[in-house]
Short mmCIF file of C-alpha atoms in Angstrom, two decimals:
data_model
loop_
_atom_site.label_atom_id
_atom_site.label_comp_id
_atom_site.label_asym_id
_atom_site.label_seq_id
_atom_site.Cartn_x
_atom_site.Cartn_y
_atom_site.Cartn_z
CA UNK A 1 108.69 108.09 115.13
CA UNK A 2 106.09 107.24 112.49
CA UNK A 3 107.24 106.44 108.96
CA UNK A 4 105.37 106.60 105.68
CA UNK A 5 107.04 105.14 102.60
CA UNK A 6 106.06 105.96 99.04
CA UNK A 7 107.34 105.93 95.49
CA UNK A 8 107.18 102.27 94.57
CA UNK A 9 105.83 101.04 91.28
CA UNK A 10 106.38 98.97 88.17
CA UNK A 11 109.49 99.63 86.11
CA UNK A 12 111.36 97.85 83.36
CA UNK A 13 114.81 96.35 83.75
CA UNK A 14 117.38 99.12 83.66
CA UNK A 15 114.92 101.73 84.84
CA UNK A 16 114.95 103.96 87.88
CA UNK A 17 112.72 104.77 90.83
CA UNK A 18 113.03 107.01 93.84
CA UNK A 19 111.51 105.95 97.11
CA UNK A 20 110.68 108.43 99.84
CA UNK A 21 110.00 107.93 103.51
CA UNK A 22 108.49 110.75 105.51
CA UNK A 23 108.90 110.75 109.28
CA UNK A 24 106.79 112.38 111.93
CA UNK A 25 106.32 112.39 115.67
CA UNK A 26 109.91 112.57 116.87
CA UNK A 27 113.21 114.25 116.16
CA UNK A 28 114.17 112.79 112.79
CA UNK A 29 117.84 113.64 113.11
CA UNK A 30 118.08 111.45 116.24
CA UNK A 31 117.84 108.36 114.06
CA UNK A 32 119.91 106.35 111.67
CA UNK A 33 117.62 105.70 108.73
CA UNK A 34 117.60 102.69 106.52
CA UNK A 35 115.89 100.79 103.77
CA UNK A 36 115.17 97.10 103.82
CA UNK A 37 113.40 94.86 101.36
CA UNK A 38 111.59 91.57 101.35
CA UNK A 39 110.95 89.53 98.24
CA UNK A 40 108.28 86.82 98.10
CA UNK A 41 109.42 83.72 99.93
CA UNK A 42 112.59 85.37 101.18
CA UNK A 43 113.71 86.92 104.42
CA UNK A 44 113.85 90.66 104.88
CA UNK A 45 117.27 92.04 104.00
CA UNK A 46 119.15 95.25 104.63
CA UNK A 47 119.54 97.48 101.58
CA UNK A 48 121.03 100.79 102.69
CA UNK A 49 121.53 102.96 105.74
CA UNK A 50 122.47 106.56 106.47
CA UNK A 51 123.80 108.20 109.58
CA UNK A 52 122.09 110.90 111.60
CA UNK A 53 123.53 113.83 109.68
CA UNK A 54 123.88 112.02 106.37
CA UNK A 55 127.66 111.96 106.40
CA UNK A 56 127.96 108.18 106.32
CA UNK A 57 126.14 105.71 104.14
CA UNK A 58 126.12 101.91 104.00
CA UNK A 59 124.96 99.56 101.28
CA UNK A 60 124.36 95.90 100.71
CA UNK A 61 126.77 94.49 98.16
CA UNK A 62 123.86 93.68 95.86
CA UNK A 63 122.90 97.34 95.43
CA UNK A 64 126.16 99.23 95.90
CA UNK A 65 126.84 101.44 92.91
CA UNK A 66 123.21 101.33 91.77
CA UNK A 67 121.28 102.66 94.76
CA UNK A 68 121.85 105.88 96.67
CA UNK A 69 120.42 106.71 100.06
CA UNK A 70 120.08 110.30 101.18
CA UNK A 71 118.18 112.30 103.74
CA UNK A 72 116.84 115.79 104.20
CA UNK A 73 116.55 116.50 107.91
CA UNK A 74 114.74 119.76 107.27
CA UNK A 75 111.99 117.79 105.52
CA UNK A 76 112.15 114.76 107.84
CA UNK A 77 112.53 112.55 104.79
CA UNK A 78 114.88 109.82 103.67
CA UNK A 79 115.20 108.79 100.04
CA UNK A 80 116.39 105.78 98.11
CA UNK A 81 117.34 106.50 94.51
CA UNK A 82 117.41 103.23 92.61
CA UNK A 83 118.97 102.97 89.16
CA UNK A 84 119.85 100.13 86.81
CA UNK A 85 117.07 98.12 88.36
CA UNK A 86 117.02 94.36 87.91
CA UNK A 87 114.22 91.82 88.27
CA UNK A 88 115.90 90.56 91.44
CA UNK A 89 115.29 93.98 93.00
CA UNK A 90 111.58 93.18 93.01
CA UNK A 91 110.39 93.32 96.61
CA UNK A 92 108.45 95.27 99.16
CA UNK A 93 110.72 98.04 100.39
CA UNK A 94 110.54 99.24 103.98
CA UNK A 95 112.09 102.24 105.60
CA UNK A 96 113.17 102.03 109.20
CA UNK A 97 114.57 104.18 111.97
CA UNK A 98 117.12 103.08 114.51
CA UNK A 99 119.15 104.78 117.20
CA UNK A 100 122.39 103.15 116.02
CA UNK A 101 123.77 101.50 112.90
CA UNK A 102 124.57 98.36 114.88
CA UNK A 103 120.99 97.96 115.98
CA UNK A 104 119.78 98.63 112.45
CA UNK A 105 121.98 95.92 111.01
CA UNK A 106 120.53 93.57 113.62
CA UNK A 107 117.04 94.57 112.44
CA UNK A 108 116.46 96.12 115.87
CA UNK A 109 114.74 99.24 114.61
CA UNK A 110 112.57 101.51 116.69
CA UNK A 111 110.13 102.05 113.87
CA UNK A 112 109.22 100.56 110.52
CA UNK A 113 107.27 102.05 107.65
CA UNK A 114 104.42 100.19 106.00
CA UNK A 115 106.30 99.15 102.87
CA UNK A 116 106.05 100.08 99.23
CA UNK A 117 106.07 97.57 96.37
CA UNK A 118 108.77 97.73 93.71
CA UNK A 119 108.35 95.47 90.71
CA UNK A 120 110.99 95.24 87.99
CA UNK A 121 109.86 93.54 84.81
CA UNK A 122 112.27 91.69 82.56
#
């Protein structure tokens, strides 16, 4: 599956952004979908994940309550709604597809998007 992320940008502290990730080339609903991020000088980290049908979601502690992951299988798209953004949320955000949650949490994803930059100014 090929992934194309979009929606990043520059936002002030406390602002909101919605990231989108469009999938093509394979059956989207076969995959757990997730968002990861990597800040300068830091390792890539898991942000959020969503199950095949969207019934289960998972979040890193650092974003729980502020970010919401969702998916639209009819549109082959996964979203990340980010609110109450903080400067420490600044990073390149990547979407990813994995056959299982366990593999996703091990960063063993079948496909990665190209990344979209999110910058939160203080």
